[in-house]
Structures are given as structure tokens and as C-alpha cells.
Amino acid sequence: LTCSSCSSCLQDSEVNNKSSVQTIGEEQIQNPYTELLVLKGHQDIVRFLVQIDDCRFASAGDDGIIFLWNAQTGEKLNELHGHTHKITAIAPFSSSDVTEEKNDLIITASADRTVIVWDCTSGRQIQKVSCFHSTVKCLTVLQRLNVWLSGGSDLCVWNRKLDLLCKTSHLTDAGISALVELPKYCVAAAVGKELIIFKLSASNNGSESWNILEVKRLVDHQDNISSLVSVNDLTFVTGSHIDVQPEIKLSQTPHETSVQHLTSDEECVFAAVGKGIYVYNLQMKRVIACQRTAHDSSVLHIEKLPNRQLISCSEDGSVRIWELREKQQLPAEPVSTGFFNMWGFGRANKQAIQAAKKMHENTPVYFLELVGDLIGHSSAVQMFLYFGELGLATCSADHLIILWKDGERESSLRSLTLFKKLAQNGDLQLRL
């Protein structure tokens, strides 16, 4: 997977970024989130949300505190104190030992150069590691190998007892920004502009030590890698700041032309690029839909929902719901296939362009339709979690977490509860 700049797409993006952001009126008939719960507790920016199980999640941010919440009721279940600086990474860390009772754990890293494992039920601190020489910026649990990785100035491999199994030499002062698991006991680490592939293996001498071997370095990016996601066992995608050619004058600032976040399903890769959203179909090998000005500011996080919908959140404080729809076969503005040269699908060549043109003529055209606009935060929305029928949880730089609820469902639940109480009171009166 490669990364290079595409001048035609950048010029095209400059023109289209002048267009206004799509809006939606108050009558949002396809938007179910008509009720909200505001969760307070954090004293600084809330940057992370992680799902624990079907109805619980954890939040963490710059105040160094981790809160555990009930996604149905909004109840604060626990408040975890142990870090002295901001949280830099968080990951679920469930116990998989068949001889022990299953425990729901989370693991957190902080700018205080410590990592802590917490029990989500009791709120108890299980173990703390404080031997790091730099801040751990990413955590990844490899369930198949029953180990976890920490990425800072070096890459460390740990077992579930928090014993250090092996580590690399010092890689960079800037640190590893992202990790993703690959097949055949490999991992990919984003280290500045480079992508380094490592292979893990258990020692053959009977000891519990492991080996970590550098397999390959990919140096196609011309700026720091900002996003890294696995698509399937054969494919993963990287995104970075887009390199601007000197002869092209862009109206936006550099961070507005970067790939902020990537996500995927079995069919498509969804990219948050600057203020826009792009949908790339893996089988067709082309962009099938885009919304270049999806928000007023940079899109920070996107996720695909099961029902052909997509949710995005932005620095502008908004959360928007999009639906991928098929257009009528009418003349439409084409999307440059060269766009994905910038962030991970190979350099375009003449044969690929001709094949893409033929495929474009014979395949449907899609567009992203705005079906919901959730306004509740007063500052940048960092990320969100989707809980299905329980709703949506968002966190923000305004120190708040908001639970967005399906109004019709909540009304039905309240009515059902009321009917049950009335029935119980009726039974009690009959007995008396």
C-alpha cells in the first residue's frame, strides 16, 4: 500500500471546498436520536471511549481519570484514579484463561509513562507498569497470541501477567503512533513517515521469552502517518497528511488536508479527509461516493453502521448521520480515481485508469445523503461509540459525554414500565 500526492485531486478538492456544507431542517424524519443524556464528571478534554460489553463503556481523557458508564441509563458505575497525567491510549483487555472466571478488564496508558490494568466490575487496579522510557501512545491486544503490545519510542510485547517478553531497540523519539495486527504473527507499526512490519515468535528454548524481528519497512509516505486500519487478512490501509505540490495553492491549512481517520467493512474503506468523507469500494477499486464538505471543520472520526449508514463527528462540534444511496443513472460529476494515490491503494497507471473508466460506465453511482444532524456539544467531538438500539455515545473537548437515544424506543420503554407498575398496584389492591 502506497502513499503519494495527486495534484489533480488536490486542485479538484480546492474548488469543491468552496461549496457550502450540506444542511438538514428540523424535520429529520430518518434521525431516531431525539433524546439525549448529558454525562458529567470529566474535568478536561474527553478523547477516548471504549466498549466493555453490550451495555458498558469507559471514557478517558486529559484529566487522567477513567469513568465507567452504563450505556442504557447513563449511570456512572465507577471512577478510576491512578494516572497523574493525561490518558494517551486505552484498550479492552478481557481475560481469556479458561481456568479462571472471565473478567472484563481495560488497559490504559498515560503521559506519566505508566500503564495500568483495571477490573471493570470492581474498579480495582490489577497491576501497574512504570518502566517505560517514553509515553506509550498506542496499545494493541493480540487475542490469538494471548499477548499485548505497547508502542512508544520502542515496541514492547507483554503477557497477560504484565511480564515483558521482548522489545525492540529505540525506534524514534516521536514514538509509534498506531499499531495493527496482521496475519502470520505480524504487526504493522506507524513510526513517523515509515510503516514497519514486525514478526513475533515464541522462543524455541522452552523459556517464556519471545522474539521480535523487523521484516520490512515501507517508506512511501511523505508525511507522518496519522491513521492505520486493517481491512481483512490481506489488506490494511494507512493515511497521512497530504503532500501539497509547490505549484498548487490551497486555501485550507495543512491539517485540513490530512487523513484523520479510516474505517472499513467487507466492501468499502471509509476515509475522513479534511472536512470531507470518501467511500472507496474494494472490489471496484474506485471511489463510489464522497462528500467533500461534510462538516465545517475537520472530520475526526467516522464509523459504518450495519444499515448502510455512516456516522461522522468533527471539530465543529457536530455529529452527522449519512446514508449511502444509489443515484439515478444521470450525468454526474466524476470523482478522481487518483485520489487514493494519496493514502493507500497504489500508484495510478494508464491501464488502471482505463479499466476504472470502463467500470465507471457499467456500475452504479452512489452519494452520501445527510439524514441526521446531532447538535449538543459546544466543542470538538473527538469520537463516538455505537450501541445499536441503546443509542450513541459521543465525547468532546467540552468535557462532556452525551448519550443520544432513540426517542420512540425510550417512550415505549417508559410506557411499558408504567403499565407494569399499574398492573402491580392493581394486583396489590385485589389482594387487600
PDB file of N, CA, C and O in Angstrom, residues 255-329:
ATOM      1  N   HIS A 255      -3.433  20.823   8.198  1.00  0.00           N
ATOM      2  CA  HIS A 255      -4.139  19.764   8.900  1.00  0.00           C
ATOM      3  C   HIS A 255      -5.505  19.499   8.296  1.00  0.00           C
ATOM      4  O   HIS A 255      -6.116  18.473   8.558  1.00  0.00           O
ATOM      5  N   GLU A 256      -6.010  20.430   7.483  1.00  0.00           N
ATOM      6  CA  GLU A 256      -7.305  20.230   6.839  1.00  0.00           C
ATOM      7  C   GLU A 256      -7.182  19.349   5.602  1.00  0.00           C
ATOM      8  O   GLU A 256      -8.176  19.009   4.987  1.00  0.00           O
ATOM      9  N   THR A 257      -5.979  19.005   5.209  1.00  0.00           N
ATOM     10  CA  THR A 257      -5.796  18.118   4.064  1.00  0.00           C
ATOM     11  C   THR A 257      -5.090  16.837   4.503  1.00  0.00           C
ATOM     12  O   THR A 257      -4.205  16.342   3.832  1.00  0.00           O
ATOM     13  N   SER A 258      -5.496  16.332   5.660  1.00  0.00           N
ATOM     14  CA  SER A 258      -4.902  15.094   6.142  1.00  0.00           C
ATOM     15  C   SER A 258      -5.983  14.036   6.333  1.00  0.00           C
ATOM     16  O   SER A 258      -7.155  14.343   6.497  1.00  0.00           O
ATOM     17  N   VAL A 259      -5.551  12.796   6.280  1.00  0.00           N
ATOM     18  CA  VAL A 259      -6.451  11.685   6.548  1.00  0.00           C
ATOM     19  C   VAL A 259      -6.526  11.519   8.068  1.00  0.00           C
ATOM     20  O   VAL A 259      -5.609  11.000   8.693  1.00  0.00           O
ATOM     21  N   GLN A 260      -7.639  11.968   8.662  1.00  0.00           N
ATOM     22  CA  GLN A 260      -7.761  11.967  10.119  1.00  0.00           C
ATOM     23  C   GLN A 260      -8.141  10.601  10.667  1.00  0.00           C
ATOM     24  O   GLN A 260      -7.719  10.218  11.759  1.00  0.00           O
ATOM     25  N   HIS A 261      -8.970   9.853   9.909  1.00  0.00           N
ATOM     26  CA  HIS A 261      -9.446   8.579  10.430  1.00  0.00           C
ATOM     27  C   HIS A 261      -9.854   7.677   9.279  1.00  0.00           C
ATOM     28  O   HIS A 261     -10.297   8.158   8.225  1.00  0.00           O
ATOM     29  N   LEU A 262      -9.687   6.380   9.477  1.00  0.00           N
ATOM     30  CA  LEU A 262     -10.073   5.374   8.488  1.00  0.00           C
ATOM     31  C   LEU A 262     -10.872   4.278   9.176  1.00  0.00           C
ATOM     32  O   LEU A 262     -10.581   3.915  10.319  1.00  0.00           O
ATOM     33  N   THR A 263     -11.859   3.752   8.488  1.00  0.00           N
ATOM     34  CA  THR A 263     -12.577   2.574   8.960  1.00  0.00           C
ATOM     35  C   THR A 263     -13.007   1.770   7.746  1.00  0.00           C
ATOM     36  O   THR A 263     -12.931   2.263   6.611  1.00  0.00           O
ATOM     37  N   SER A 264     -13.436   0.527   7.951  1.00  0.00           N
ATOM     38  CA  SER A 264     -13.775  -0.307   6.803  1.00  0.00           C
ATOM     39  C   SER A 264     -14.784  -1.372   7.187  1.00  0.00           C
ATOM     40  O   SER A 264     -14.975  -1.682   8.368  1.00  0.00           O
ATOM     41  N   ASP A 265     -15.454  -1.912   6.169  1.00  0.00           N
ATOM     42  CA  ASP A 265     -16.232  -3.129   6.326  1.00  0.00           C
ATOM     43  C   ASP A 265     -15.733  -4.097   5.250  1.00  0.00           C
ATOM     44  O   ASP A 265     -14.643  -3.913   4.702  1.00  0.00           O
ATOM     45  N   GLU A 266     -16.493  -5.113   4.936  1.00  0.00           N
ATOM     46  CA  GLU A 266     -16.027  -6.101   3.965  1.00  0.00           C
ATOM     47  C   GLU A 266     -16.027  -5.562   2.534  1.00  0.00           C
ATOM     48  O   GLU A 266     -15.360  -6.121   1.671  1.00  0.00           O
ATOM     49  N   GLU A 267     -16.768  -4.486   2.294  1.00  0.00           N
ATOM     50  CA  GLU A 267     -16.910  -3.973   0.941  1.00  0.00           C
ATOM     51  C   GLU A 267     -16.125  -2.701   0.666  1.00  0.00           C
ATOM     52  O   GLU A 267     -15.596  -2.520  -0.426  1.00  0.00           O
ATOM     53  N   CYS A 268     -16.064  -1.814   1.666  1.00  0.00           N
ATOM     54  CA  CYS A 268     -15.543  -0.471   1.410  1.00  0.00           C
ATOM     55  C   CYS A 268     -14.589  -0.008   2.503  1.00  0.00           C
ATOM     56  O   CYS A 268     -14.581  -0.530   3.620  1.00  0.00           O
ATOM     57  N   VAL A 269     -13.785   0.979   2.133  1.00  0.00           N
ATOM     58  CA  VAL A 269     -12.986   1.736   3.087  1.00  0.00           C
ATOM     59  C   VAL A 269     -13.575   3.141   3.151  1.00  0.00           C
ATOM     60  O   VAL A 269     -13.873   3.749   2.115  1.00  0.00           O
ATOM     61  N   PHE A 270     -13.743   3.662   4.369  1.00  0.00           N
ATOM     62  CA  PHE A 270     -14.319   4.985   4.573  1.00  0.00           C
ATOM     63  C   PHE A 270     -13.231   5.878   5.160  1.00  0.00           C
ATOM     64  O   PHE A 270     -12.624   5.540   6.179  1.00  0.00           O
ATOM     65  N   ALA A 271     -12.991   7.005   4.503  1.00  0.00           N
ATOM     66  CA  ALA A 271     -11.886   7.878   4.896  1.00  0.00           C
ATOM     67  C   ALA A 271     -12.385   9.270   5.262  1.00  0.00           C
ATOM     68  O   ALA A 271     -13.174   9.866   4.522  1.00  0.00           O
ATOM     69  N   ALA A 272     -11.949   9.752   6.430  1.00  0.00           N
ATOM     70  CA  ALA A 272     -12.189  11.139   6.827  1.00  0.00           C
ATOM     71  C   ALA A 272     -10.985  11.950   6.378  1.00  0.00           C
ATOM     72  O   ALA A 272      -9.891  11.804   6.918  1.00  0.00           O
ATOM     73  N   VAL A 273     -11.181  12.781   5.357  1.00  0.00           N
ATOM     74  CA  VAL A 273     -10.088  13.546   4.764  1.00  0.00           C
ATOM     75  C   VAL A 273     -10.436  15.024   4.858  1.00  0.00           C
ATOM     76  O   VAL A 273     -11.359  15.495   4.188  1.00  0.00           O
ATOM     77  N   GLY A 274      -9.689  15.754   5.704  1.00  0.00           N
ATOM     78  CA  GLY A 274     -10.020  17.157   5.898  1.00  0.00           C
ATOM     79  C   GLY A 274     -11.437  17.298   6.417  1.00  0.00           C
ATOM     80  O   GLY A 274     -11.841  16.668   7.393  1.00  0.00           O
ATOM     81  N   LYS A 275     -12.246  18.100   5.716  1.00  0.00           N
ATOM     82  CA  LYS A 275     -13.635  18.303   6.101  1.00  0.00           C
ATOM     83  C   LYS A 275     -14.569  17.291   5.452  1.00  0.00           C
ATOM     84  O   LYS A 275     -15.783  17.336   5.667  1.00  0.00           O
ATOM     85  N   GLY A 276     -14.016  16.380   4.648  1.00  0.00           N
ATOM     86  CA  GLY A 276     -14.847  15.509   3.830  1.00  0.00           C
ATOM     87  C   GLY A 276     -14.791  14.042   4.193  1.00  0.00           C
ATOM     88  O   GLY A 276     -14.000  13.599   5.032  1.00  0.00           O
ATOM     89  N   ILE A 277     -15.676  13.277   3.522  1.00  0.00           N
ATOM     90  CA  ILE A 277     -15.767  11.829   3.682  1.00  0.00           C
ATOM     91  C   ILE A 277     -15.706  11.189   2.305  1.00  0.00           C
ATOM     92  O   ILE A 277     -16.397  11.639   1.376  1.00  0.00           O
ATOM     93  N   TYR A 278     -14.889  10.139   2.165  1.00  0.00           N
ATOM     94  CA  TYR A 278     -14.762   9.421   0.896  1.00  0.00           C
ATOM     95  C   TYR A 278     -15.034   7.941   1.127  1.00  0.00           C
ATOM     96  O   TYR A 278     -14.605   7.374   2.128  1.00  0.00           O
ATOM     97  N   VAL A 279     -15.736   7.319   0.184  1.00  0.00           N
ATOM     98  CA  VAL A 279     -16.067   5.901   0.250  1.00  0.00           C
ATOM     99  C   VAL A 279     -15.402   5.209  -0.931  1.00  0.00           C
ATOM    100  O   VAL A 279     -15.680   5.535  -2.092  1.00  0.00           O
ATOM    101  N   TYR A 280     -14.512   4.269  -0.651  1.00  0.00           N
ATOM    102  CA  TYR A 280     -13.756   3.548  -1.681  1.00  0.00           C
ATOM    103  C   TYR A 280     -14.188   2.093  -1.679  1.00  0.00           C
ATOM    104  O   TYR A 280     -14.111   1.413  -0.647  1.00  0.00           O
ATOM    105  N   ASN A 281     -14.697   1.595  -2.802  1.00  0.00           N
ATOM    106  CA  ASN A 281     -15.133   0.219  -2.912  1.00  0.00           C
ATOM    107  C   ASN A 281     -13.943  -0.673  -3.258  1.00  0.00           C
ATOM    108  O   ASN A 281     -13.241  -0.440  -4.247  1.00  0.00           O
ATOM    109  N   LEU A 282     -13.715  -1.696  -2.453  1.00  0.00           N
ATOM    110  CA  LEU A 282     -12.538  -2.545  -2.619  1.00  0.00           C
ATOM    111  C   LEU A 282     -12.611  -3.409  -3.873  1.00  0.00           C
ATOM    112  O   LEU A 282     -11.599  -3.643  -4.531  1.00  0.00           O
ATOM    113  N   GLN A 283     -13.798  -3.878  -4.226  1.00  0.00           N
ATOM    114  CA  GLN A 283     -13.930  -4.725  -5.405  1.00  0.00           C
ATOM    115  C   GLN A 283     -13.848  -3.906  -6.686  1.00  0.00           C
ATOM    116  O   GLN A 283     -13.184  -4.292  -7.647  1.00  0.00           O
ATOM    117  N   MET A 284     -14.522  -2.758  -6.698  1.00  0.00           N
ATOM    118  CA  MET A 284     -14.492  -1.898  -7.882  1.00  0.00           C
ATOM    119  C   MET A 284     -13.175  -1.144  -8.011  1.00  0.00           C
ATOM    120  O   MET A 284     -12.827  -0.663  -9.081  1.00  0.00           O
ATOM    121  N   LYS A 285     -12.485  -0.996  -6.882  1.00  0.00           N
ATOM    122  CA  LYS A 285     -11.215  -0.268  -6.830  1.00  0.00           C
ATOM    123  C   LYS A 285     -11.380   1.177  -7.301  1.00  0.00           C
ATOM    124  O   LYS A 285     -10.609   1.674  -8.114  1.00  0.00           O
ATOM    125  N   ARG A 286     -12.381   1.822  -6.750  1.00  0.00           N
ATOM    126  CA  ARG A 286     -12.598   3.224  -7.074  1.00  0.00           C
ATOM    127  C   ARG A 286     -13.442   3.877  -5.991  1.00  0.00           C
ATOM    128  O   ARG A 286     -14.096   3.204  -5.180  1.00  0.00           O
ATOM    129  N   VAL A 287     -13.449   5.199  -5.989  1.00  0.00           N
ATOM    130  CA  VAL A 287     -14.321   5.970  -5.112  1.00  0.00           C
ATOM    131  C   VAL A 287     -15.745   5.854  -5.636  1.00  0.00           C
ATOM    132  O   VAL A 287     -16.002   6.146  -6.795  1.00  0.00           O
ATOM    133  N   ILE A 288     -16.669   5.409  -4.788  1.00  0.00           N
ATOM    134  CA  ILE A 288     -18.051   5.300  -5.243  1.00  0.00           C
ATOM    135  C   ILE A 288     -18.927   6.424  -4.710  1.00  0.00           C
ATOM    136  O   ILE A 288     -20.030   6.652  -5.208  1.00  0.00           O
ATOM    137  N   ALA A 289     -18.445   7.158  -3.705  1.00  0.00           N
ATOM    138  CA  ALA A 289     -19.211   8.290  -3.180  1.00  0.00           C
ATOM    139  C   ALA A 289     -18.287   9.175  -2.367  1.00  0.00           C
ATOM    140  O   ALA A 289     -17.308   8.707  -1.788  1.00  0.00           O
ATOM    141  N   CYS A 290     -18.601  10.447  -2.321  1.00  0.00           N
ATOM    142  CA  CYS A 290     -17.828  11.360  -1.473  1.00  0.00           C
ATOM    143  C   CYS A 290     -18.692  12.556  -1.100  1.00  0.00           C
ATOM    144  O   CYS A 290     -19.638  12.923  -1.795  1.00  0.00           O
ATOM    145  N   GLN A 291     -18.356  13.145   0.019  1.00  0.00           N
ATOM    146  CA  GLN A 291     -18.949  14.397   0.471  1.00  0.00           C
ATOM    147  C   GLN A 291     -17.774  15.256   0.923  1.00  0.00           C
ATOM    148  O   GLN A 291     -17.244  15.100   2.014  1.00  0.00           O
ATOM    149  N   ARG A 292     -17.330  16.127   0.002  1.00  0.00           N
ATOM    150  CA  ARG A 292     -16.069  16.854   0.246  1.00  0.00           C
ATOM    151  C   ARG A 292     -16.170  17.856   1.384  1.00  0.00           C
ATOM    152  O   ARG A 292     -15.167  18.184   2.006  1.00  0.00           O
ATOM    153  N   THR A 293     -17.352  18.383   1.620  1.00  0.00           N
ATOM    154  CA  THR A 293     -17.540  19.314   2.737  1.00  0.00           C
ATOM    155  C   THR A 293     -18.648  18.761   3.634  1.00  0.00           C
ATOM    156  O   THR A 293     -19.746  19.293   3.709  1.00  0.00           O
ATOM    157  N   ALA A 294     -18.331  17.667   4.295  1.00  0.00           N
ATOM    158  CA  ALA A 294     -19.303  17.013   5.173  1.00  0.00           C
ATOM    159  C   ALA A 294     -19.533  17.811   6.454  1.00  0.00           C
ATOM    160  O   ALA A 294     -20.619  17.754   7.034  1.00  0.00           O
ATOM    161  N   HIS A 295     -18.514  18.538   6.899  1.00  0.00           N
ATOM    162  CA  HIS A 295     -18.594  19.360   8.110  1.00  0.00           C
ATOM    163  C   HIS A 295     -17.926  20.695   7.848  1.00  0.00           C
ATOM    164  O   HIS A 295     -17.223  20.885   6.842  1.00  0.00           O
ATOM    165  N   ASP A 296     -18.113  21.620   8.792  1.00  0.00           N
ATOM    166  CA  ASP A 296     -17.474  22.941   8.685  1.00  0.00           C
ATOM    167  C   ASP A 296     -15.995  22.894   9.050  1.00  0.00           C
ATOM    168  O   ASP A 296     -15.241  23.791   8.672  1.00  0.00           O
ATOM    169  N   SER A 297     -15.587  21.876   9.800  1.00  0.00           N
ATOM    170  CA  SER A 297     -14.185  21.705  10.198  1.00  0.00           C
ATOM    171  C   SER A 297     -13.774  20.258   9.969  1.00  0.00           C
ATOM    172  O   SER A 297     -14.574  19.446   9.497  1.00  0.00           O
ATOM    173  N   SER A 298     -12.552  19.930  10.326  1.00  0.00           N
ATOM    174  CA  SER A 298     -12.010  18.599  10.058  1.00  0.00           C
ATOM    175  C   SER A 298     -12.848  17.500  10.700  1.00  0.00           C
ATOM    176  O   SER A 298     -13.290  17.619  11.845  1.00  0.00           O
ATOM    177  N   VAL A 299     -13.054  16.417   9.941  1.00  0.00           N
ATOM    178  CA  VAL A 299     -13.749  15.236  10.448  1.00  0.00           C
ATOM    179  C   VAL A 299     -12.741  14.415  11.253  1.00  0.00           C
ATOM    180  O   VAL A 299     -11.697  14.028  10.745  1.00  0.00           O
ATOM    181  N   LEU A 300     -13.066  14.125  12.512  1.00  0.00           N
ATOM    182  CA  LEU A 300     -12.124  13.454  13.402  1.00  0.00           C
ATOM    183  C   LEU A 300     -12.360  11.951  13.513  1.00  0.00           C
ATOM    184  O   LEU A 300     -11.432  11.200  13.815  1.00  0.00           O
ATOM    185  N   HIS A 301     -13.602  11.507  13.271  1.00  0.00           N
ATOM    186  CA  HIS A 301     -13.911  10.089  13.480  1.00  0.00           C
ATOM    187  C   HIS A 301     -15.108   9.711  12.616  1.00  0.00           C
ATOM    188  O   HIS A 301     -16.059  10.489  12.475  1.00  0.00           O
ATOM    189  N   ILE A 302     -15.063   8.519  12.009  1.00  0.00           N
ATOM    190  CA  ILE A 302     -16.183   8.005  11.229  1.00  0.00           C
ATOM    191  C   ILE A 302     -16.368   6.517  11.522  1.00  0.00           C
ATOM    192  O   ILE A 302     -15.401   5.833  11.844  1.00  0.00           O
ATOM    193  N   GLU A 303     -17.596   6.044  11.418  1.00  0.00           N
ATOM    194  CA  GLU A 303     -17.883   4.624  11.588  1.00  0.00           C
ATOM    195  C   GLU A 303     -19.033   4.237  10.664  1.00  0.00           C
ATOM    196  O   GLU A 303     -19.959   5.014  10.453  1.00  0.00           O
ATOM    197  N   LYS A 304     -18.968   3.030  10.138  1.00  0.00           N
ATOM    198  CA  LYS A 304     -20.027   2.471   9.308  1.00  0.00           C
ATOM    199  C   LYS A 304     -21.006   1.707  10.184  1.00  0.00           C
ATOM    200  O   LYS A 304     -20.597   0.901  11.013  1.00  0.00           O
ATOM    201  N   LEU A 305     -22.307   1.946   9.988  1.00  0.00           N
ATOM    202  CA  LEU A 305     -23.343   1.223  10.708  1.00  0.00           C
ATOM    203  C   LEU A 305     -23.849   0.059   9.855  1.00  0.00           C
ATOM    204  O   LEU A 305     -23.626   0.034   8.643  1.00  0.00           O
ATOM    205  N   PRO A 306     -24.550  -0.888  10.457  1.00  0.00           N
ATOM    206  CA  PRO A 306     -24.992  -2.069   9.698  1.00  0.00           C
ATOM    207  C   PRO A 306     -26.002  -1.761   8.598  1.00  0.00           C
ATOM    208  O   PRO A 306     -26.171  -2.543   7.676  1.00  0.00           O
ATOM    209  N   ASN A 307     -26.712  -0.640   8.654  1.00  0.00           N
ATOM    210  CA  ASN A 307     -27.824  -0.367   7.752  1.00  0.00           C
ATOM    211  C   ASN A 307     -27.471   0.621   6.628  1.00  0.00           C
ATOM    212  O   ASN A 307     -28.284   1.473   6.263  1.00  0.00           O
ATOM    213  N   ARG A 308     -26.277   0.499   6.087  1.00  0.00           N
ATOM    214  CA  ARG A 308     -25.799   1.373   5.004  1.00  0.00           C
ATOM    215  C   ARG A 308     -25.717   2.838   5.430  1.00  0.00           C
ATOM    216  O   ARG A 308     -25.729   3.742   4.602  1.00  0.00           O
ATOM    217  N   GLN A 309     -25.638   3.044   6.732  1.00  0.00           N
ATOM    218  CA  GLN A 309     -25.467   4.397   7.233  1.00  0.00           C
ATOM    219  C   GLN A 309     -24.048   4.594   7.759  1.00  0.00           C
ATOM    220  O   GLN A 309     -23.356   3.644   8.104  1.00  0.00           O
ATOM    221  N   LEU A 310     -23.653   5.849   7.833  1.00  0.00           N
ATOM    222  CA  LEU A 310     -22.319   6.240   8.262  1.00  0.00           C
ATOM    223  C   LEU A 310     -22.470   7.403   9.229  1.00  0.00           C
ATOM    224  O   LEU A 310     -23.298   8.295   9.010  1.00  0.00           O
ATOM    225  N   ILE A 311     -21.713   7.392  10.312  1.00  0.00           N
ATOM    226  CA  ILE A 311     -21.738   8.499  11.270  1.00  0.00           C
ATOM    227  C   ILE A 311     -20.375   9.162  11.295  1.00  0.00           C
ATOM    228  O   ILE A 311     -19.338   8.498  11.256  1.00  0.00           O
ATOM    229  N   SER A 312     -20.370  10.489  11.337  1.00  0.00           N
ATOM    230  CA  SER A 312     -19.124  11.251  11.394  1.00  0.00           C
ATOM    231  C   SER A 312     -19.234  12.311  12.479  1.00  0.00           C
ATOM    232  O   SER A 312     -20.320  12.796  12.793  1.00  0.00           O
ATOM    233  N   CYS A 313     -18.088  12.666  13.068  1.00  0.00           N
ATOM    234  CA  CYS A 313     -18.047  13.763  14.032  1.00  0.00           C
ATOM    235  C   CYS A 313     -16.865  14.666  13.694  1.00  0.00           C
ATOM    236  O   CYS A 313     -15.925  14.254  13.026  1.00  0.00           O
ATOM    237  N   SER A 314     -16.918  15.895  14.176  1.00  0.00           N
ATOM    238  CA  SER A 314     -15.992  16.905  13.669  1.00  0.00           C
ATOM    239  C   SER A 314     -15.525  17.868  14.747  1.00  0.00           C
ATOM    240  O   SER A 314     -16.101  17.952  15.842  1.00  0.00           O
ATOM    241  N   GLU A 315     -14.494  18.613  14.391  1.00  0.00           N
ATOM    242  CA  GLU A 315     -14.005  19.697  15.237  1.00  0.00           C
ATOM    243  C   GLU A 315     -15.048  20.795  15.408  1.00  0.00           C
ATOM    244  O   GLU A 315     -14.955  21.599  16.340  1.00  0.00           O
ATOM    245  N   ASP A 316     -16.029  20.861  14.509  1.00  0.00           N
ATOM    246  CA  ASP A 316     -17.052  21.896  14.612  1.00  0.00           C
ATOM    247  C   ASP A 316     -18.100  21.595  15.682  1.00  0.00           C
ATOM    248  O   ASP A 316     -19.030  22.372  15.891  1.00  0.00           O
ATOM    249  N   GLY A 317     -17.973  20.449  16.373  1.00  0.00           N
ATOM    250  CA  GLY A 317     -18.879  20.108  17.463  1.00  0.00           C
ATOM    251  C   GLY A 317     -20.113  19.338  17.049  1.00  0.00           C
ATOM    252  O   GLY A 317     -20.956  19.021  17.890  1.00  0.00           O
ATOM    253  N   SER A 318     -20.227  19.003  15.771  1.00  0.00           N
ATOM    254  CA  SER A 318     -21.423  18.307  15.291  1.00  0.00           C
ATOM    255  C   SER A 318     -21.164  16.820  15.081  1.00  0.00           C
ATOM    256  O   SER A 318     -20.029  16.387  14.891  1.00  0.00           O
ATOM    257  N   VAL A 319     -22.267  16.067  15.114  1.00  0.00           N
ATOM    258  CA  VAL A 319     -22.267  14.638  14.792  1.00  0.00           C
ATOM    259  C   VAL A 319     -23.313  14.456  13.701  1.00  0.00           C
ATOM    260  O   VAL A 319     -24.466  14.867  13.868  1.00  0.00           O
ATOM    261  N   ARG A 320     -22.931  13.839  12.580  1.00  0.00           N
ATOM    262  CA  ARG A 320     -23.852  13.760  11.443  1.00  0.00           C
ATOM    263  C   ARG A 320     -24.034  12.307  11.002  1.00  0.00           C
ATOM    264  O   ARG A 320     -23.107  11.502  11.069  1.00  0.00           O
ATOM    265  N   ILE A 321     -25.249  12.001  10.575  1.00  0.00           N
ATOM    266  CA  ILE A 321     -25.611  10.670  10.107  1.00  0.00           C
ATOM    267  C   ILE A 321     -25.829  10.735   8.596  1.00  0.00           C
ATOM    268  O   ILE A 321     -26.589  11.583   8.109  1.00  0.00           O
ATOM    269  N   TRP A 322     -25.171   9.841   7.880  1.00  0.00           N
ATOM    270  CA  TRP A 322     -25.244   9.805   6.419  1.00  0.00           C
ATOM    271  C   TRP A 322     -25.767   8.450   5.968  1.00  0.00           C
ATOM    272  O   TRP A 322     -25.548   7.432   6.628  1.00  0.00           O
ATOM    273  N   GLU A 323     -26.427   8.446   4.826  1.00  0.00           N
ATOM    274  CA  GLU A 323     -26.890   7.196   4.230  1.00  0.00           C
ATOM    275  C   GLU A 323     -26.329   7.077   2.822  1.00  0.00           C
ATOM    276  O   GLU A 323     -26.404   8.020   2.032  1.00  0.00           O
ATOM    277  N   LEU A 324     -25.738   5.912   2.540  1.00  0.00           N
ATOM    278  CA  LEU A 324     -25.162   5.662   1.217  1.00  0.00           C
ATOM    279  C   LEU A 324     -26.290   5.213   0.287  1.00  0.00           C
ATOM    280  O   LEU A 324     -26.860   4.135   0.468  1.00  0.00           O
ATOM    281  N   ARG A 325     -26.605   6.044  -0.697  1.00  0.00           N
ATOM    282  CA  ARG A 325     -27.719   5.768  -1.588  1.00  0.00           C
ATOM    283  C   ARG A 325     -27.255   5.713  -3.035  1.00  0.00           C
ATOM    284  O   ARG A 325     -26.265   6.339  -3.409  1.00  0.00           O
ATOM    285  N   GLU A 326     -28.025   4.972  -3.838  1.00  0.00           N
ATOM    286  CA  GLU A 326     -27.702   4.842  -5.254  1.00  0.00           C
ATOM    287  C   GLU A 326     -28.372   5.961  -6.043  1.00  0.00           C
ATOM    288  O   GLU A 326     -29.561   6.240  -5.862  1.00  0.00           O
ATOM    289  N   LYS A 327     -27.607   6.592  -6.909  1.00  0.00           N
ATOM    290  CA  LYS A 327     -28.132   7.668  -7.740  1.00  0.00           C
ATOM    291  C   LYS A 327     -28.860   7.107  -8.953  1.00  0.00           C
ATOM    292  O   LYS A 327     -28.596   5.992  -9.396  1.00  0.00           O
ATOM    293  N   GLN A 328     -29.763   7.908  -9.477  1.00  0.00           N
ATOM    294  CA  GLN A 328     -30.325   7.599 -10.785  1.00  0.00           C
ATOM    295  C   GLN A 328     -29.211   7.716 -11.814  1.00  0.00           C
ATOM    296  O   GLN A 328     -28.261   8.482 -11.652  1.00  0.00           O
ATOM    297  N   GLN A 329     -29.304   6.941 -12.873  1.00  0.00           N
ATOM    298  CA  GLN A 329     -28.247   6.955 -13.887  1.00  0.00           C
ATOM    299  C   GLN A 329     -28.324   8.225 -14.727  1.00  0.00           C
ATOM    300  O   GLN A 329     -28.774   8.234 -15.874  1.00  0.00           O
TER     301      GLN A 329
END
